[in-house]
PDB file of C-alpha atoms in Angstrom:
ATOM      1  CA  MET A   1       3.641 -73.860   2.692  1.00 49.00           C
ATOM      2  CA  LEU A   2       4.219 -70.855   0.069  1.00 42.00           C
ATOM      3  CA  THR A   3       1.806 -73.001  -2.417  1.00 48.00           C
ATOM      4  CA  GLU A   4      -1.195 -73.643  -0.182  1.00 56.00           C
ATOM      5  CA  GLU A   5      -0.732 -70.351   1.169  1.00 55.00           C
ATOM      6  CA  THR A   6       0.017 -67.471  -2.154  1.00 44.00           C
ATOM      7  CA  GLY A   7      -0.706 -70.392  -4.938  1.00 48.00           C
ATOM      8  CA  TYR A   8       3.325 -69.870  -5.106  1.00 42.00           C
ATOM      9  CA  GLN A   9       4.051 -72.478  -8.510  1.00 57.00           C
ATOM     10  CA  ASN A  10       7.496 -73.682  -8.989  1.00 66.00           C
ATOM     11  CA  TYR A  11       8.518 -73.488 -12.733  1.00 73.00           C
ATOM     12  CA  ASP A  12      10.742 -75.657 -14.638  1.00 88.00           C
ATOM     13  CA  VAL A  13      13.286 -73.863 -17.233  1.00 90.00           C
ATOM     14  CA  SER A  14      13.371 -76.793 -19.025  1.00 91.00           C
ATOM     15  CA  ASP A  15      10.115 -76.101 -19.987  1.00 92.00           C
ATOM     16  CA  ILE A  16      11.135 -73.678 -22.238  1.00 95.00           C
ATOM     17  CA  LYS A  17      11.153 -74.850 -25.267  1.00 96.00           C
ATOM     18  CA  ASP A  18       8.926 -74.666 -28.621  1.00 97.00           C
ATOM     19  CA  ILE A  19       9.053 -70.322 -28.133  1.00 98.00           C
ATOM     20  CA  VAL A  20       7.164 -68.849 -31.489  1.00 98.00           C
ATOM     21  CA  SER A  21       8.149 -65.098 -30.535  1.00 98.00           C
ATOM     22  CA  ALA A  22      10.121 -63.220 -27.773  1.00 98.00           C
ATOM     23  CA  LYS A  23       9.313 -59.875 -26.120  1.00 98.00           C
ATOM     24  CA  LEU A  24      11.781 -57.753 -24.386  1.00 97.00           C
ATOM     25  CA  ASP A  25      10.833 -55.021 -22.051  1.00 96.00           C
ATOM     26  CA  VAL A  26      13.593 -52.587 -20.742  1.00 93.00           C
ATOM     27  CA  LYS A  27      13.567 -49.552 -18.780  1.00 91.00           C
ATOM     28  CA  SER A  28      16.991 -48.958 -16.911  1.00 86.00           C
ATOM     29  CA  MET A  29      20.045 -46.636 -16.705  1.00 81.00           C
ATOM     30  CA  PHE A  30      21.695 -48.799 -20.001  1.00 81.00           C
ATOM     31  CA  THR A  31      18.604 -47.063 -21.641  1.00 84.00           C
ATOM     32  CA  GLY A  32      18.502 -43.695 -20.462  1.00 85.00           C
ATOM     33  CA  GLY A  33      15.782 -44.111 -17.604  1.00 87.00           C
ATOM     34  CA  LYS A  34      13.325 -45.077 -20.712  1.00 92.00           C
ATOM     35  CA  LEU A  35      10.735 -47.652 -21.510  1.00 95.00           C
ATOM     36  CA  TYR A  36      11.374 -50.007 -24.927  1.00 95.00           C
ATOM     37  CA  SER A  37       9.713 -53.223 -25.611  1.00 97.00           C
ATOM     38  CA  GLN A  38      10.689 -55.123 -28.442  1.00 97.00           C
ATOM     39  CA  THR A  39       9.534 -58.146 -30.166  1.00 98.00           C
ATOM     40  CA  ILE A  40      11.629 -61.066 -32.296  1.00 97.00           C
ATOM     41  CA  THR A  41      10.096 -64.240 -34.462  1.00 98.00           C
ATOM     42  CA  ASP A  42      13.569 -64.874 -36.001  1.00 97.00           C
ATOM     43  CA  ALA A  43      13.679 -68.312 -35.494  1.00 97.00           C
ATOM     44  CA  LYS A  44      17.162 -68.939 -35.374  1.00 97.00           C
ATOM     45  CA  THR A  45      17.834 -66.452 -32.664  1.00 97.00           C
ATOM     46  CA  LEU A  46      14.572 -67.941 -30.182  1.00 98.00           C
ATOM     47  CA  GLN A  47      16.705 -71.763 -30.862  1.00 97.00           C
ATOM     48  CA  LYS A  48      18.960 -69.458 -29.747  1.00 95.00           C
ATOM     49  CA  PHE A  49      17.323 -68.450 -26.513  1.00 96.00           C
ATOM     50  CA  GLU A  50      15.445 -71.492 -26.631  1.00 96.00           C
ATOM     51  CA  ALA A  51      19.398 -73.377 -25.561  1.00 95.00           C
ATOM     52  CA  TRP A  52      20.739 -70.782 -22.870  1.00 95.00           C
ATOM     53  CA  PHE A  53      16.916 -70.686 -21.169  1.00 95.00           C
ATOM     54  CA  ARG A  54      16.357 -74.186 -20.628  1.00 94.00           C
ATOM     55  CA  ASN A  55      19.666 -75.480 -19.403  1.00 94.00           C
ATOM     56  CA  ALA A  56      19.877 -72.549 -17.444  1.00 93.00           C
ATOM     57  CA  GLU A  57      21.586 -73.685 -13.773  1.00 92.00           C
ATOM     58  CA  TYR A  58      19.771 -72.850 -10.664  1.00 91.00           C
ATOM     59  CA  MET A  59      22.176 -70.523  -8.636  1.00 88.00           C
ATOM     60  CA  TYR A  60      22.079 -70.893  -4.809  1.00 80.00           C
ATOM     61  CA  GLY A  61      21.121 -67.715  -2.691  1.00 70.00           C
ATOM     62  CA  GLY A  62      20.419 -65.184  -5.728  1.00 67.00           C
ATOM     63  CA  THR A  63      21.303 -62.781  -6.640  1.00 69.00           C
ATOM     64  CA  GLU A  64      20.033 -58.737  -7.516  1.00 69.00           C
ATOM     65  CA  CYS A  65      21.511 -57.404 -10.857  1.00 73.00           C
ATOM     66  CA  GLY A  66      18.766 -54.859 -11.659  1.00 68.00           C
ATOM     67  CA  THR A  67      16.963 -57.981 -12.606  1.00 75.00           C
ATOM     68  CA  GLN A  68      13.382 -55.485 -11.836  1.00 79.00           C
ATOM     69  CA  CYS A  69      14.487 -54.156 -14.769  1.00 85.00           C
ATOM     70  CA  ALA A  70      13.841 -56.282 -17.998  1.00 91.00           C
ATOM     71  CA  CYS A  71      11.180 -58.598 -18.365  1.00 94.00           C
ATOM     72  CA  LEU A  72      11.649 -61.046 -20.966  1.00 96.00           C
ATOM     73  CA  GLU A  73       7.968 -62.964 -22.388  1.00 97.00           C
ATOM     74  CA  LEU A  74       8.413 -65.938 -24.113  1.00 97.00           C
ATOM     75  CA  ILE A  75       5.299 -67.288 -25.685  1.00 97.00           C
ATOM     76  CA  LEU A  76       5.436 -71.479 -26.256  1.00 97.00           C
ATOM     77  CA  ALA A  77       3.895 -73.688 -29.567  1.00 97.00           C
ATOM     78  CA  ASN A  78       1.520 -74.900 -26.694  1.00 96.00           C
ATOM     79  CA  GLY A  79       0.369 -71.247 -26.246  1.00 95.00           C
ATOM     80  CA  ASP A  80       2.209 -70.988 -22.120  1.00 93.00           C
ATOM     81  CA  VAL A  81       3.359 -67.359 -21.499  1.00 94.00           C
ATOM     82  CA  VAL A  82       6.677 -67.763 -19.349  1.00 94.00           C
ATOM     83  CA  LYS A  83       7.747 -64.212 -17.959  1.00 94.00           C
ATOM     84  CA  LEU A  84      11.458 -64.128 -17.507  1.00 93.00           C
ATOM     85  CA  SER A  85      13.276 -60.526 -15.149  1.00 91.00           C
ATOM     86  CA  MET A  86      16.671 -60.560 -16.850  1.00 92.00           C
ATOM     87  CA  ALA A  87      19.668 -58.740 -15.410  1.00 89.00           C
ATOM     88  CA  THR A  88      19.931 -55.775 -16.628  1.00 87.00           C
ATOM     89  CA  ASP A  89      23.877 -55.363 -15.536  1.00 83.00           C
ATOM     90  CA  SER A  90      26.058 -57.626 -17.641  1.00 83.00           C
ATOM     91  CA  CYS A  91      26.009 -60.819 -15.497  1.00 84.00           C
ATOM     92  CA  PRO A  92      24.305 -63.154 -17.516  1.00 89.00           C
ATOM     93  CA  ASN A  93      21.074 -64.318 -15.138  1.00 90.00           C
ATOM     94  CA  PHE A  94      17.316 -63.941 -15.098  1.00 91.00           C
ATOM     95  CA  HIS A  95      15.091 -64.910 -12.161  1.00 88.00           C
ATOM     96  CA  ILE A  96      11.664 -66.367 -12.561  1.00 90.00           C
ATOM     97  CA  GLY A  97       9.577 -67.255  -9.533  1.00 83.00           C
ATOM     98  CA  GLY A  98      11.904 -65.890  -7.719  1.00 81.00           C
ATOM     99  CA  VAL A  99      14.303 -68.090  -8.613  1.00 87.00           C
ATOM    100  CA  ALA A 100      17.641 -66.896  -9.781  1.00 89.00           C
ATOM    101  CA  TYR A 101      18.974 -69.031 -12.972  1.00 91.00           C
ATOM    102  CA  ASP A 102      22.587 -67.933 -15.179  1.00 92.00           C
ATOM    103  CA  TYR A 103      22.277 -68.894 -18.529  1.00 91.00           C
ATOM    104  CA  ARG A 104      25.329 -68.531 -20.163  1.00 89.00           C
ATOM    105  CA  PRO A 105      26.244 -70.745 -22.932  1.00 82.00           C
ATOM    106  CA  VAL A 106      30.052 -70.672 -21.987  1.00 80.00           C
ATOM    107  CA  THR A 107      32.646 -69.725 -18.668  1.00 75.00           C
ATOM    108  CA  ASP A 108      33.527 -65.982 -20.100  1.00 77.00           C
ATOM    109  CA  TRP A 109      30.223 -64.611 -21.269  1.00 80.00           C
ATOM    110  CA  ASN A 110      28.067 -61.370 -20.375  1.00 83.00           C
ATOM    111  CA  ASN A 111      24.479 -61.053 -21.449  1.00 87.00           C
ATOM    112  CA  SER A 112      25.656 -58.223 -24.125  1.00 87.00           C
ATOM    113  CA  GLU A 113      24.512 -60.825 -26.576  1.00 90.00           C
ATOM    114  CA  PHE A 114      21.453 -61.559 -25.582  1.00 92.00           C
ATOM    115  CA  TYR A 115      20.814 -57.151 -25.977  1.00 90.00           C
ATOM    116  CA  LYS A 116      22.295 -57.354 -29.192  1.00 91.00           C
ATOM    117  CA  CYS A 117      19.833 -59.810 -30.124  1.00 94.00           C
ATOM    118  CA  PHE A 118      17.315 -56.776 -29.782  1.00 95.00           C
ATOM    119  CA  ASN A 119      18.085 -54.254 -32.282  1.00 92.00           C
ATOM    120  CA  GLU A 120      15.297 -51.682 -31.817  1.00 93.00           C
ATOM    121  CA  ILE A 121      16.335 -51.097 -27.941  1.00 91.00           C
ATOM    122  CA  PRO A 122      19.359 -48.591 -27.459  1.00 85.00           C
ATOM    123  CA  TRP A 123      21.573 -50.742 -24.853  1.00 77.00           C
ATOM    124  CA  GLU A 124      24.288 -48.750 -23.994  1.00 67.00           C
ATOM    125  CA  TYR A 125      27.074 -51.218 -21.121  1.00 54.00           C
ATOM    126  CA  GLU A 126      29.555 -52.129 -23.283  1.00 50.00           C
TER     127      GLU A 126
END
């Protein structure tokens, strides 16, 4: 019904591969309410992102976690643009198409490692 009436398309996170750039836009209480943006193209970091995001697990029921405050735009080698709404608290979650996913690579992990990859964006929650 969503597809027919609104054009909604479900996105398969396993299609996130061959990332050539990642741009993060964030404006939250952790950036002092200011908008910051940074694009990274470092292959090692992008490979890490690919492993995290394409292997993310669906979260039944979703989550809040401040995902309306940060957008990660991934450009793939095939030209696709994938936009993830990233959690801005410590949760390792993102939304895509209104669906929540957990991308933590190990059980005892929060998203500070993700945000540290964007060293030009001030982040104050640790």
